[in-house]
Amino acid sequence: MRQTGFFHHIGTFLLLAATVLLIITDISAPVVNGISMLRVDLNTRQTSSTNFPSLTFGTFGYCVRDTTASGQDFCSQSHVGYNPASVVEQNVQNVDFSDASTDTSKALTRVMILHPIATGLAFIAFLLALGAGVIGSLLASLVSLLTFIVTLVALICDFVAFGIIKAEVNNANNGSRAVWGAASWTILVSAICSFLATFIVFFTCCSARIHRRRETRTKDVPDGYGTPARRRRWW
């Protein structure tokens, strides 16, 4: 792998980066209150000027932040699947979701179980890439491809689910505003990293096999084979 070692290290680093970025998505609210996939800034006229009330939605739940004078946060328990539309309706004025929007966003939050699954796959691909052998690189590229597919499915479901919430809140014109959180961008970048790592690691695998075959053929050639014979003079 020494001929393509530099590119292999780049692919390995991308897999490590994808793992770390997915971990950030996994620990979003309610694990870490301030990390969210979608943040809804509530109307600040409802509370003290020193507070900045908001709703933060994450992988396994949500948090209601700074809605009291004391600034205390209230978070849900961590579990797979929740109802973000209902949380918004309880805390944001003049927002009313249709039954289809509510059911769709609720169902898609269950797909977020793919976040930790993608994290585990990315870490396995990283460990396989560390082997730096041809077999290890081939397996790493396959697992990296699987990581990309799982991450892409989760990414699409995330943006569809929270896109419904974001559009409804911003269209209400009630002083509240919904914006994408950091965890949405980390899962997007992790998908890009795993996609690039798949091709880079697979390229280094194929290139290493080609170099190994050439070296084997060179060693198998007898000494002097192929050297043109010296012509004898006729006199």
JSON list of C-alpha atoms in Angstrom, two decimals:
[
{"chain": "A", "resi": 1, "resn": "MET", "atom": "CA", "xyz": [0.00, 0.00, 0.00]},
{"chain": "A", "resi": 2, "resn": "ARG", "atom": "CA", "xyz": [3.04, 2.27, 0.09]},
{"chain": "A", "resi": 3, "resn": "GLN", "atom": "CA", "xyz": [2.51, 3.42, -3.52]},
{"chain": "A", "resi": 4, "resn": "THR", "atom": "CA", "xyz": [-0.91, 4.83, -2.63]},
{"chain": "A", "resi": 5, "resn": "GLY", "atom": "CA", "xyz": [-0.38, 5.34, 1.10]},
{"chain": "A", "resi": 6, "resn": "PHE", "atom": "CA", "xyz": [-1.06, 9.07, 1.03]},
{"chain": "A", "resi": 7, "resn": "PHE", "atom": "CA", "xyz": [-4.48, 8.68, -0.60]},
{"chain": "A", "resi": 8, "resn": "HIS", "atom": "CA", "xyz": [-5.30, 5.75, 1.70]},
{"chain": "A", "resi": 9, "resn": "HIS", "atom": "CA", "xyz": [-4.60, 7.94, 4.72]},
{"chain": "A", "resi": 10, "resn": "ILE", "atom": "CA", "xyz": [-6.96, 10.57, 3.30]},
{"chain": "A", "resi": 11, "resn": "GLY", "atom": "CA", "xyz": [-9.72, 7.97, 2.96]},
{"chain": "A", "resi": 12, "resn": "THR", "atom": "CA", "xyz": [-9.09, 6.71, 6.48]},
{"chain": "A", "resi": 13, "resn": "PHE", "atom": "CA", "xyz": [-9.26, 10.25, 7.85]},
{"chain": "A", "resi": 14, "resn": "LEU", "atom": "CA", "xyz": [-12.56, 10.85, 6.04]},
{"chain": "A", "resi": 15, "resn": "LEU", "atom": "CA", "xyz": [-14.02, 7.75, 7.68]},
{"chain": "A", "resi": 16, "resn": "LEU", "atom": "CA", "xyz": [-12.86, 8.99, 11.09]},
{"chain": "A", "resi": 17, "resn": "ALA", "atom": "CA", "xyz": [-14.36, 12.41, 10.35]},
{"chain": "A", "resi": 18, "resn": "ALA", "atom": "CA", "xyz": [-17.66, 10.79, 9.32]},
{"chain": "A", "resi": 19, "resn": "THR", "atom": "CA", "xyz": [-17.73, 8.86, 12.61]},
{"chain": "A", "resi": 20, "resn": "VAL", "atom": "CA", "xyz": [-17.13, 11.95, 14.72]},
{"chain": "A", "resi": 21, "resn": "LEU", "atom": "CA", "xyz": [-19.72, 14.00, 12.83]},
{"chain": "A", "resi": 22, "resn": "LEU", "atom": "CA", "xyz": [-22.32, 11.27, 13.24]},
{"chain": "A", "resi": 23, "resn": "ILE", "atom": "CA", "xyz": [-21.59, 11.10, 16.97]},
{"chain": "A", "resi": 24, "resn": "ILE", "atom": "CA", "xyz": [-22.39, 14.83, 17.18]},
{"chain": "A", "resi": 25, "resn": "THR", "atom": "CA", "xyz": [-25.73, 14.10, 15.49]},
{"chain": "A", "resi": 26, "resn": "ASP", "atom": "CA", "xyz": [-26.38, 11.21, 17.89]},
{"chain": "A", "resi": 27, "resn": "ILE", "atom": "CA", "xyz": [-25.87, 13.33, 21.02]},
{"chain": "A", "resi": 28, "resn": "SER", "atom": "CA", "xyz": [-28.17, 16.14, 19.90]},
{"chain": "A", "resi": 29, "resn": "ALA", "atom": "CA", "xyz": [-31.11, 17.11, 22.12]},
{"chain": "A", "resi": 30, "resn": "PRO", "atom": "CA", "xyz": [-32.14, 15.86, 24.59]},
{"chain": "A", "resi": 31, "resn": "VAL", "atom": "CA", "xyz": [-28.65, 14.47, 25.33]},
{"chain": "A", "resi": 32, "resn": "VAL", "atom": "CA", "xyz": [-26.98, 17.84, 24.75]},
{"chain": "A", "resi": 33, "resn": "ASN", "atom": "CA", "xyz": [-29.61, 20.58, 24.94]},
{"chain": "A", "resi": 34, "resn": "GLY", "atom": "CA", "xyz": [-27.82, 23.07, 22.73]},
{"chain": "A", "resi": 35, "resn": "ILE", "atom": "CA", "xyz": [-27.15, 20.71, 19.81]},
{"chain": "A", "resi": 36, "resn": "SER", "atom": "CA", "xyz": [-30.16, 20.35, 17.54]},
{"chain": "A", "resi": 37, "resn": "MET", "atom": "CA", "xyz": [-31.27, 19.24, 14.12]},
{"chain": "A", "resi": 38, "resn": "LEU", "atom": "CA", "xyz": [-33.93, 21.94, 14.09]},
{"chain": "A", "resi": 39, "resn": "ARG", "atom": "CA", "xyz": [-34.17, 24.95, 16.39]},
{"chain": "A", "resi": 40, "resn": "VAL", "atom": "CA", "xyz": [-37.33, 27.01, 16.79]},
{"chain": "A", "resi": 41, "resn": "ASP", "atom": "CA", "xyz": [-36.68, 30.44, 18.29]},
{"chain": "A", "resi": 42, "resn": "LEU", "atom": "CA", "xyz": [-39.83, 31.40, 20.15]},
{"chain": "A", "resi": 43, "resn": "ASN", "atom": "CA", "xyz": [-41.31, 34.88, 20.34]},
{"chain": "A", "resi": 44, "resn": "THR", "atom": "CA", "xyz": [-39.07, 36.67, 22.87]},
{"chain": "A", "resi": 45, "resn": "ARG", "atom": "CA", "xyz": [-41.91, 39.02, 23.81]},
{"chain": "A", "resi": 46, "resn": "GLN", "atom": "CA", "xyz": [-43.44, 36.18, 25.80]},
{"chain": "A", "resi": 47, "resn": "THR", "atom": "CA", "xyz": [-40.61, 36.03, 28.35]},
{"chain": "A", "resi": 48, "resn": "SER", "atom": "CA", "xyz": [-37.93, 38.13, 29.98]},
{"chain": "A", "resi": 49, "resn": "SER", "atom": "CA", "xyz": [-35.52, 40.01, 27.76]},
{"chain": "A", "resi": 50, "resn": "THR", "atom": "CA", "xyz": [-32.65, 38.13, 29.39]},
{"chain": "A", "resi": 51, "resn": "ASN", "atom": "CA", "xyz": [-33.92, 34.77, 28.14]},
{"chain": "A", "resi": 52, "resn": "PHE", "atom": "CA", "xyz": [-33.93, 33.40, 24.62]},
{"chain": "A", "resi": 53, "resn": "PRO", "atom": "CA", "xyz": [-36.66, 30.75, 24.55]},
{"chain": "A", "resi": 54, "resn": "SER", "atom": "CA", "xyz": [-36.38, 28.04, 21.94]},
{"chain": "A", "resi": 55, "resn": "LEU", "atom": "CA", "xyz": [-37.26, 24.48, 21.03]},
{"chain": "A", "resi": 56, "resn": "THR", "atom": "CA", "xyz": [-34.42, 22.16, 20.06]},
{"chain": "A", "resi": 57, "resn": "PHE", "atom": "CA", "xyz": [-35.21, 18.93, 18.25]},
{"chain": "A", "resi": 58, "resn": "GLY", "atom": "CA", "xyz": [-32.65, 16.14, 18.12]},
{"chain": "A", "resi": 59, "resn": "THR", "atom": "CA", "xyz": [-32.25, 12.48, 17.29]},
{"chain": "A", "resi": 60, "resn": "PHE", "atom": "CA", "xyz": [-33.98, 10.96, 20.30]},
{"chain": "A", "resi": 61, "resn": "GLY", "atom": "CA", "xyz": [-36.14, 13.78, 21.62]},
{"chain": "A", "resi": 62, "resn": "TYR", "atom": "CA", "xyz": [-36.42, 17.51, 22.18]},
{"chain": "A", "resi": 63, "resn": "CYS", "atom": "CA", "xyz": [-35.83, 20.29, 24.71]},
{"chain": "A", "resi": 64, "resn": "VAL", "atom": "CA", "xyz": [-37.84, 23.38, 25.63]},
{"chain": "A", "resi": 65, "resn": "ARG", "atom": "CA", "xyz": [-35.26, 25.97, 26.61]},
{"chain": "A", "resi": 66, "resn": "ASP", "atom": "CA", "xyz": [-35.43, 29.26, 28.54]},
{"chain": "A", "resi": 67, "resn": "THR", "atom": "CA", "xyz": [-39.24, 29.45, 28.61]},
{"chain": "A", "resi": 68, "resn": "THR", "atom": "CA", "xyz": [-39.33, 30.36, 32.31]},
{"chain": "A", "resi": 69, "resn": "ALA", "atom": "CA", "xyz": [-37.90, 33.32, 34.19]},
{"chain": "A", "resi": 70, "resn": "SER", "atom": "CA", "xyz": [-35.29, 31.04, 35.78]},
{"chain": "A", "resi": 71, "resn": "GLY", "atom": "CA", "xyz": [-34.10, 29.88, 32.35]},
{"chain": "A", "resi": 72, "resn": "GLN", "atom": "CA", "xyz": [-34.57, 26.22, 33.20]},
{"chain": "A", "resi": 73, "resn": "ASP", "atom": "CA", "xyz": [-34.68, 23.70, 30.35]},
{"chain": "A", "resi": 74, "resn": "PHE", "atom": "CA", "xyz": [-37.27, 20.95, 30.07]},
{"chain": "A", "resi": 75, "resn": "CYS", "atom": "CA", "xyz": [-36.27, 17.95, 27.96]},
{"chain": "A", "resi": 76, "resn": "SER", "atom": "CA", "xyz": [-38.01, 14.77, 26.97]},
{"chain": "A", "resi": 77, "resn": "GLN", "atom": "CA", "xyz": [-36.64, 11.35, 27.73]},
{"chain": "A", "resi": 78, "resn": "SER", "atom": "CA", "xyz": [-34.41, 9.81, 25.11]},
{"chain": "A", "resi": 79, "resn": "HIS", "atom": "CA", "xyz": [-36.37, 7.35, 23.00]},
{"chain": "A", "resi": 80, "resn": "VAL", "atom": "CA", "xyz": [-36.89, 6.40, 19.37]},
{"chain": "A", "resi": 81, "resn": "GLY", "atom": "CA", "xyz": [-39.71, 8.36, 17.76]},
{"chain": "A", "resi": 82, "resn": "TYR", "atom": "CA", "xyz": [-41.59, 11.41, 19.06]},
{"chain": "A", "resi": 83, "resn": "ASN", "atom": "CA", "xyz": [-44.11, 13.99, 17.85]},
{"chain": "A", "resi": 84, "resn": "PRO", "atom": "CA", "xyz": [-42.38, 17.28, 16.92]},
{"chain": "A", "resi": 85, "resn": "ALA", "atom": "CA", "xyz": [-45.60, 18.77, 15.50]},
{"chain": "A", "resi": 86, "resn": "SER", "atom": "CA", "xyz": [-47.37, 18.37, 18.82]},
{"chain": "A", "resi": 87, "resn": "VAL", "atom": "CA", "xyz": [-44.47, 19.99, 20.69]},
{"chain": "A", "resi": 88, "resn": "VAL", "atom": "CA", "xyz": [-44.58, 22.99, 18.35]},
{"chain": "A", "resi": 89, "resn": "GLU", "atom": "CA", "xyz": [-48.34, 23.38, 18.67]},
{"chain": "A", "resi": 90, "resn": "GLN", "atom": "CA", "xyz": [-48.03, 23.45, 22.46]},
{"chain": "A", "resi": 91, "resn": "ASN", "atom": "CA", "xyz": [-45.32, 26.13, 22.49]},
{"chain": "A", "resi": 92, "resn": "VAL", "atom": "CA", "xyz": [-45.82, 28.24, 19.35]},
{"chain": "A", "resi": 93, "resn": "GLN", "atom": "CA", "xyz": [-48.87, 30.41, 18.76]},
{"chain": "A", "resi": 94, "resn": "ASN", "atom": "CA", "xyz": [-51.02, 30.23, 15.63]},
{"chain": "A", "resi": 95, "resn": "VAL", "atom": "CA", "xyz": [-49.49, 27.01, 14.36]},
{"chain": "A", "resi": 96, "resn": "ASP", "atom": "CA", "xyz": [-51.80, 24.20, 13.34]},
{"chain": "A", "resi": 97, "resn": "PHE", "atom": "CA", "xyz": [-50.50, 21.11, 11.57]},
{"chain": "A", "resi": 98, "resn": "SER", "atom": "CA", "xyz": [-52.68, 18.91, 9.42]},
{"chain": "A", "resi": 99, "resn": "ASP", "atom": "CA", "xyz": [-53.11, 15.27, 10.35]},
{"chain": "A", "resi": 100, "resn": "ALA", "atom": "CA", "xyz": [-50.95, 14.24, 7.39]},
{"chain": "A", "resi": 101, "resn": "SER", "atom": "CA", "xyz": [-48.11, 16.56, 8.42]},
{"chain": "A", "resi": 102, "resn": "THR", "atom": "CA", "xyz": [-48.30, 15.41, 12.03]},
{"chain": "A", "resi": 103, "resn": "ASP", "atom": "CA", "xyz": [-48.31, 11.71, 11.16]},
{"chain": "A", "resi": 104, "resn": "THR", "atom": "CA", "xyz": [-45.52, 12.09, 8.57]},
{"chain": "A", "resi": 105, "resn": "SER", "atom": "CA", "xyz": [-43.15, 14.00, 10.83]},
{"chain": "A", "resi": 106, "resn": "LYS", "atom": "CA", "xyz": [-43.84, 11.62, 13.73]},
{"chain": "A", "resi": 107, "resn": "ALA", "atom": "CA", "xyz": [-43.26, 8.51, 11.61]},
{"chain": "A", "resi": 108, "resn": "LEU", "atom": "CA", "xyz": [-40.02, 9.85, 10.13]},
{"chain": "A", "resi": 109, "resn": "THR", "atom": "CA", "xyz": [-38.53, 10.50, 13.58]},
{"chain": "A", "resi": 110, "resn": "ARG", "atom": "CA", "xyz": [-38.52, 6.74, 14.08]},
{"chain": "A", "resi": 111, "resn": "VAL", "atom": "CA", "xyz": [-36.15, 6.42, 11.14]},
{"chain": "A", "resi": 112, "resn": "MET", "atom": "CA", "xyz": [-33.58, 8.36, 13.20]},
{"chain": "A", "resi": 113, "resn": "ILE", "atom": "CA", "xyz": [-32.56, 5.04, 14.73]},
{"chain": "A", "resi": 114, "resn": "LEU", "atom": "CA", "xyz": [-30.39, 4.88, 11.61]},
{"chain": "A", "resi": 115, "resn": "HIS", "atom": "CA", "xyz": [-28.15, 7.62, 13.06]},
{"chain": "A", "resi": 116, "resn": "PRO", "atom": "CA", "xyz": [-26.33, 5.41, 15.60]},
{"chain": "A", "resi": 117, "resn": "ILE", "atom": "CA", "xyz": [-26.36, 2.51, 13.11]},
{"chain": "A", "resi": 118, "resn": "ALA", "atom": "CA", "xyz": [-24.55, 4.69, 10.57]},
{"chain": "A", "resi": 119, "resn": "THR", "atom": "CA", "xyz": [-22.13, 5.76, 13.32]},
{"chain": "A", "resi": 120, "resn": "GLY", "atom": "CA", "xyz": [-21.24, 2.15, 14.08]},
{"chain": "A", "resi": 121, "resn": "LEU", "atom": "CA", "xyz": [-20.77, 1.31, 10.41]},
{"chain": "A", "resi": 122, "resn": "ALA", "atom": "CA", "xyz": [-18.52, 4.33, 9.87]},
{"chain": "A", "resi": 123, "resn": "PHE", "atom": "CA", "xyz": [-16.36, 3.30, 12.84]},
{"chain": "A", "resi": 124, "resn": "ILE", "atom": "CA", "xyz": [-16.09, -0.28, 11.56]},
{"chain": "A", "resi": 125, "resn": "ALA", "atom": "CA", "xyz": [-15.04, 1.02, 8.13]},
{"chain": "A", "resi": 126, "resn": "PHE", "atom": "CA", "xyz": [-12.43, 3.21, 9.83]},
{"chain": "A", "resi": 127, "resn": "LEU", "atom": "CA", "xyz": [-11.00, 0.25, 11.75]},
{"chain": "A", "resi": 128, "resn": "LEU", "atom": "CA", "xyz": [-10.85, -1.86, 8.57]},
{"chain": "A", "resi": 129, "resn": "ALA", "atom": "CA", "xyz": [-9.09, 0.94, 6.71]},
{"chain": "A", "resi": 130, "resn": "LEU", "atom": "CA", "xyz": [-6.45, 1.09, 9.44]},
{"chain": "A", "resi": 131, "resn": "GLY", "atom": "CA", "xyz": [-5.35, -2.42, 8.42]},
{"chain": "A", "resi": 132, "resn": "ALA", "atom": "CA", "xyz": [-3.96, -0.91, 5.21]},
{"chain": "A", "resi": 133, "resn": "GLY", "atom": "CA", "xyz": [-3.99, -4.30, 3.50]},
{"chain": "A", "resi": 134, "resn": "VAL", "atom": "CA", "xyz": [-5.70, -5.08, 0.21]},
{"chain": "A", "resi": 135, "resn": "ILE", "atom": "CA", "xyz": [-8.42, -7.16, 1.87]},
{"chain": "A", "resi": 136, "resn": "GLY", "atom": "CA", "xyz": [-8.88, -4.59, 4.62]},
{"chain": "A", "resi": 137, "resn": "SER", "atom": "CA", "xyz": [-9.18, -1.78, 2.12]},
{"chain": "A", "resi": 138, "resn": "LEU", "atom": "CA", "xyz": [-11.70, -3.70, 0.04]},
{"chain": "A", "resi": 139, "resn": "LEU", "atom": "CA", "xyz": [-13.84, -4.46, 3.09]},
{"chain": "A", "resi": 140, "resn": "ALA", "atom": "CA", "xyz": [-13.47, -0.86, 4.30]},
{"chain": "A", "resi": 141, "resn": "SER", "atom": "CA", "xyz": [-14.73, 0.47, 0.96]},
{"chain": "A", "resi": 142, "resn": "LEU", "atom": "CA", "xyz": [-17.74, -1.87, 1.05]},
{"chain": "A", "resi": 143, "resn": "VAL", "atom": "CA", "xyz": [-18.65, -0.93, 4.62]},
{"chain": "A", "resi": 144, "resn": "SER", "atom": "CA", "xyz": [-18.09, 2.73, 3.77]},
{"chain": "A", "resi": 145, "resn": "LEU", "atom": "CA", "xyz": [-20.54, 2.40, 0.88]},
{"chain": "A", "resi": 146, "resn": "LEU", "atom": "CA", "xyz": [-23.08, 0.83, 3.23]},
{"chain": "A", "resi": 147, "resn": "THR", "atom": "CA", "xyz": [-22.47, 3.69, 5.66]},
{"chain": "A", "resi": 148, "resn": "PHE", "atom": "CA", "xyz": [-23.17, 6.23, 2.94]},
{"chain": "A", "resi": 149, "resn": "ILE", "atom": "CA", "xyz": [-26.43, 4.52, 1.94]},
{"chain": "A", "resi": 150, "resn": "VAL", "atom": "CA", "xyz": [-27.68, 4.33, 5.54]},
{"chain": "A", "resi": 151, "resn": "THR", "atom": "CA", "xyz": [-26.64, 7.94, 6.22]},
{"chain": "A", "resi": 152, "resn": "LEU", "atom": "CA", "xyz": [-28.30, 9.13, 3.02]},
{"chain": "A", "resi": 153, "resn": "VAL", "atom": "CA", "xyz": [-31.59, 7.46, 3.92]},
{"chain": "A", "resi": 154, "resn": "ALA", "atom": "CA", "xyz": [-31.48, 9.00, 7.41]},
{"chain": "A", "resi": 155, "resn": "LEU", "atom": "CA", "xyz": [-30.53, 12.38, 5.97]},
{"chain": "A", "resi": 156, "resn": "ILE", "atom": "CA", "xyz": [-33.46, 12.46, 3.57]},
{"chain": "A", "resi": 157, "resn": "CYS", "atom": "CA", "xyz": [-35.92, 11.45, 6.28]},
{"chain": "A", "resi": 158, "resn": "ASP", "atom": "CA", "xyz": [-34.50, 14.09, 8.65]},
{"chain": "A", "resi": 159, "resn": "PHE", "atom": "CA", "xyz": [-34.84, 16.94, 6.19]},
{"chain": "A", "resi": 160, "resn": "VAL", "atom": "CA", "xyz": [-38.33, 15.87, 5.15]},
{"chain": "A", "resi": 161, "resn": "ALA", "atom": "CA", "xyz": [-39.57, 15.54, 8.75]},
{"chain": "A", "resi": 162, "resn": "PHE", "atom": "CA", "xyz": [-38.09, 18.77, 10.04]},
{"chain": "A", "resi": 163, "resn": "GLY", "atom": "CA", "xyz": [-38.71, 20.56, 6.75]},
{"chain": "A", "resi": 164, "resn": "ILE", "atom": "CA", "xyz": [-42.44, 20.16, 7.43]},
{"chain": "A", "resi": 165, "resn": "ILE", "atom": "CA", "xyz": [-42.02, 21.69, 10.90]},
{"chain": "A", "resi": 166, "resn": "LYS", "atom": "CA", "xyz": [-39.78, 24.50, 9.64]},
{"chain": "A", "resi": 167, "resn": "ALA", "atom": "CA", "xyz": [-42.12, 25.52, 6.83]},
{"chain": "A", "resi": 168, "resn": "GLU", "atom": "CA", "xyz": [-45.19, 25.62, 9.10]},
{"chain": "A", "resi": 169, "resn": "VAL", "atom": "CA", "xyz": [-43.48, 27.69, 11.80]},
{"chain": "A", "resi": 170, "resn": "ASN", "atom": "CA", "xyz": [-41.98, 30.21, 9.39]},
{"chain": "A", "resi": 171, "resn": "ASN", "atom": "CA", "xyz": [-45.27, 30.60, 7.49]},
{"chain": "A", "resi": 172, "resn": "ALA", "atom": "CA", "xyz": [-47.18, 31.42, 10.69]},
{"chain": "A", "resi": 173, "resn": "ASN", "atom": "CA", "xyz": [-45.65, 34.95, 10.94]},
{"chain": "A", "resi": 174, "resn": "ASN", "atom": "CA", "xyz": [-46.08, 35.01, 14.69]},
{"chain": "A", "resi": 175, "resn": "GLY", "atom": "CA", "xyz": [-42.61, 36.14, 15.74]},
{"chain": "A", "resi": 176, "resn": "SER", "atom": "CA", "xyz": [-41.17, 32.64, 15.96]},
{"chain": "A", "resi": 177, "resn": "ARG", "atom": "CA", "xyz": [-38.55, 31.38, 13.54]},
{"chain": "A", "resi": 178, "resn": "ALA", "atom": "CA", "xyz": [-37.29, 27.87, 12.71]},
{"chain": "A", "resi": 179, "resn": "VAL", "atom": "CA", "xyz": [-33.73, 27.28, 11.51]},
{"chain": "A", "resi": 180, "resn": "TRP", "atom": "CA", "xyz": [-31.64, 24.21, 10.82]},
{"chain": "A", "resi": 181, "resn": "GLY", "atom": "CA", "xyz": [-29.43, 23.17, 13.70]},
{"chain": "A", "resi": 182, "resn": "ALA", "atom": "CA", "xyz": [-25.80, 22.07, 13.72]},
{"chain": "A", "resi": 183, "resn": "ALA", "atom": "CA", "xyz": [-26.68, 18.37, 13.86]},
{"chain": "A", "resi": 184, "resn": "SER", "atom": "CA", "xyz": [-28.41, 18.59, 10.47]},
{"chain": "A", "resi": 185, "resn": "TRP", "atom": "CA", "xyz": [-25.22, 19.86, 8.87]},
{"chain": "A", "resi": 186, "resn": "THR", "atom": "CA", "xyz": [-22.97, 17.35, 10.62]},
{"chain": "A", "resi": 187, "resn": "ILE", "atom": "CA", "xyz": [-24.97, 14.42, 9.21]},
{"chain": "A", "resi": 188, "resn": "LEU", "atom": "CA", "xyz": [-24.87, 16.05, 5.76]},
{"chain": "A", "resi": 189, "resn": "VAL", "atom": "CA", "xyz": [-21.09, 16.46, 5.88]},
{"chain": "A", "resi": 190, "resn": "SER", "atom": "CA", "xyz": [-20.68, 12.92, 7.23]},
{"chain": "A", "resi": 191, "resn": "ALA", "atom": "CA", "xyz": [-22.57, 11.58, 4.21]},
{"chain": "A", "resi": 192, "resn": "ILE", "atom": "CA", "xyz": [-20.19, 13.46, 1.91]},
{"chain": "A", "resi": 193, "resn": "CYS", "atom": "CA", "xyz": [-17.17, 12.13, 3.82]},
{"chain": "A", "resi": 194, "resn": "SER", "atom": "CA", "xyz": [-18.32, 8.51, 3.63]},
{"chain": "A", "resi": 195, "resn": "PHE", "atom": "CA", "xyz": [-19.13, 8.91, -0.08]},
{"chain": "A", "resi": 196, "resn": "LEU", "atom": "CA", "xyz": [-15.65, 10.25, -0.88]},
{"chain": "A", "resi": 197, "resn": "ALA", "atom": "CA", "xyz": [-13.97, 7.70, 1.38]},
{"chain": "A", "resi": 198, "resn": "THR", "atom": "CA", "xyz": [-15.68, 4.85, -0.46]},
{"chain": "A", "resi": 199, "resn": "PHE", "atom": "CA", "xyz": [-14.05, 5.72, -3.77]},
{"chain": "A", "resi": 200, "resn": "ILE", "atom": "CA", "xyz": [-10.70, 6.78, -2.33]},
{"chain": "A", "resi": 201, "resn": "VAL", "atom": "CA", "xyz": [-10.22, 3.59, -0.31]},
{"chain": "A", "resi": 202, "resn": "PHE", "atom": "CA", "xyz": [-11.44, 1.43, -3.20]},
{"chain": "A", "resi": 203, "resn": "PHE", "atom": "CA", "xyz": [-9.00, 3.22, -5.54]},
{"chain": "A", "resi": 204, "resn": "THR", "atom": "CA", "xyz": [-6.09, 2.52, -3.21]},
{"chain": "A", "resi": 205, "resn": "CYS", "atom": "CA", "xyz": [-7.16, -1.13, -3.01]},
{"chain": "A", "resi": 206, "resn": "CYS", "atom": "CA", "xyz": [-7.20, -1.57, -6.80]},
{"chain": "A", "resi": 207, "resn": "SER", "atom": "CA", "xyz": [-3.98, 0.39, -7.24]},
{"chain": "A", "resi": 208, "resn": "ALA", "atom": "CA", "xyz": [-2.19, -1.74, -4.63]},
{"chain": "A", "resi": 209, "resn": "ARG", "atom": "CA", "xyz": [-3.24, -4.95, -6.42]},
{"chain": "A", "resi": 210, "resn": "ILE", "atom": "CA", "xyz": [-1.92, -3.62, -9.74]},
{"chain": "A", "resi": 211, "resn": "HIS", "atom": "CA", "xyz": [1.44, -2.67, -8.20]},
{"chain": "A", "resi": 212, "resn": "ARG", "atom": "CA", "xyz": [1.70, -6.05, -6.47]},
{"chain": "A", "resi": 213, "resn": "ARG", "atom": "CA", "xyz": [1.10, -7.92, -9.74]},
{"chain": "A", "resi": 214, "resn": "ARG", "atom": "CA", "xyz": [3.75, -5.87, -11.51]},
{"chain": "A", "resi": 215, "resn": "GLU", "atom": "CA", "xyz": [6.28, -6.56, -8.77]},
{"chain": "A", "resi": 216, "resn": "THR", "atom": "CA", "xyz": [5.48, -10.30, -8.91]},
{"chain": "A", "resi": 217, "resn": "ARG", "atom": "CA", "xyz": [5.96, -10.42, -12.67]},
{"chain": "A", "resi": 218, "resn": "THR", "atom": "CA", "xyz": [9.28, -8.59, -12.39]},
{"chain": "A", "resi": 219, "resn": "LYS", "atom": "CA", "xyz": [10.59, -11.05, -9.79]},
{"chain": "A", "resi": 220, "resn": "ASP", "atom": "CA", "xyz": [9.56, -14.07, -11.88]},
{"chain": "A", "resi": 221, "resn": "VAL", "atom": "CA", "xyz": [11.57, -12.97, -14.92]},
{"chain": "A", "resi": 222, "resn": "PRO", "atom": "CA", "xyz": [14.93, -14.89, -15.09]},
{"chain": "A", "resi": 223, "resn": "ASP", "atom": "CA", "xyz": [18.17, -12.93, -15.13]},
{"chain": "A", "resi": 224, "resn": "GLY", "atom": "CA", "xyz": [19.20, -12.09, -18.65]},
{"chain": "A", "resi": 225, "resn": "TYR", "atom": "CA", "xyz": [15.80, -12.97, -20.11]},
{"chain": "A", "resi": 226, "resn": "GLY", "atom": "CA", "xyz": [14.90, -10.66, -22.94]},
{"chain": "A", "resi": 227, "resn": "THR", "atom": "CA", "xyz": [18.48, -9.37, -23.43]},
{"chain": "A", "resi": 228, "resn": "PRO", "atom": "CA", "xyz": [19.28, -9.33, -27.16]},
{"chain": "A", "resi": 229, "resn": "ALA", "atom": "CA", "xyz": [22.10, -11.71, -28.21]},
{"chain": "A", "resi": 230, "resn": "ARG", "atom": "CA", "xyz": [25.31, -10.18, -29.59]},
{"chain": "A", "resi": 231, "resn": "ARG", "atom": "CA", "xyz": [25.77, -10.79, -33.32]},
{"chain": "A", "resi": 232, "resn": "ARG", "atom": "CA", "xyz": [29.00, -12.51, -34.41]},
{"chain": "A", "resi": 233, "resn": "ARG", "atom": "CA", "xyz": [31.01, -10.98, -37.23]},
{"chain": "A", "resi": 234, "resn": "TRP", "atom": "CA", "xyz": [31.19, -13.07, -40.41]},
{"chain": "A", "resi": 235, "resn": "TRP", "atom": "CA", "xyz": [34.94, -12.68, -40.63]}
]
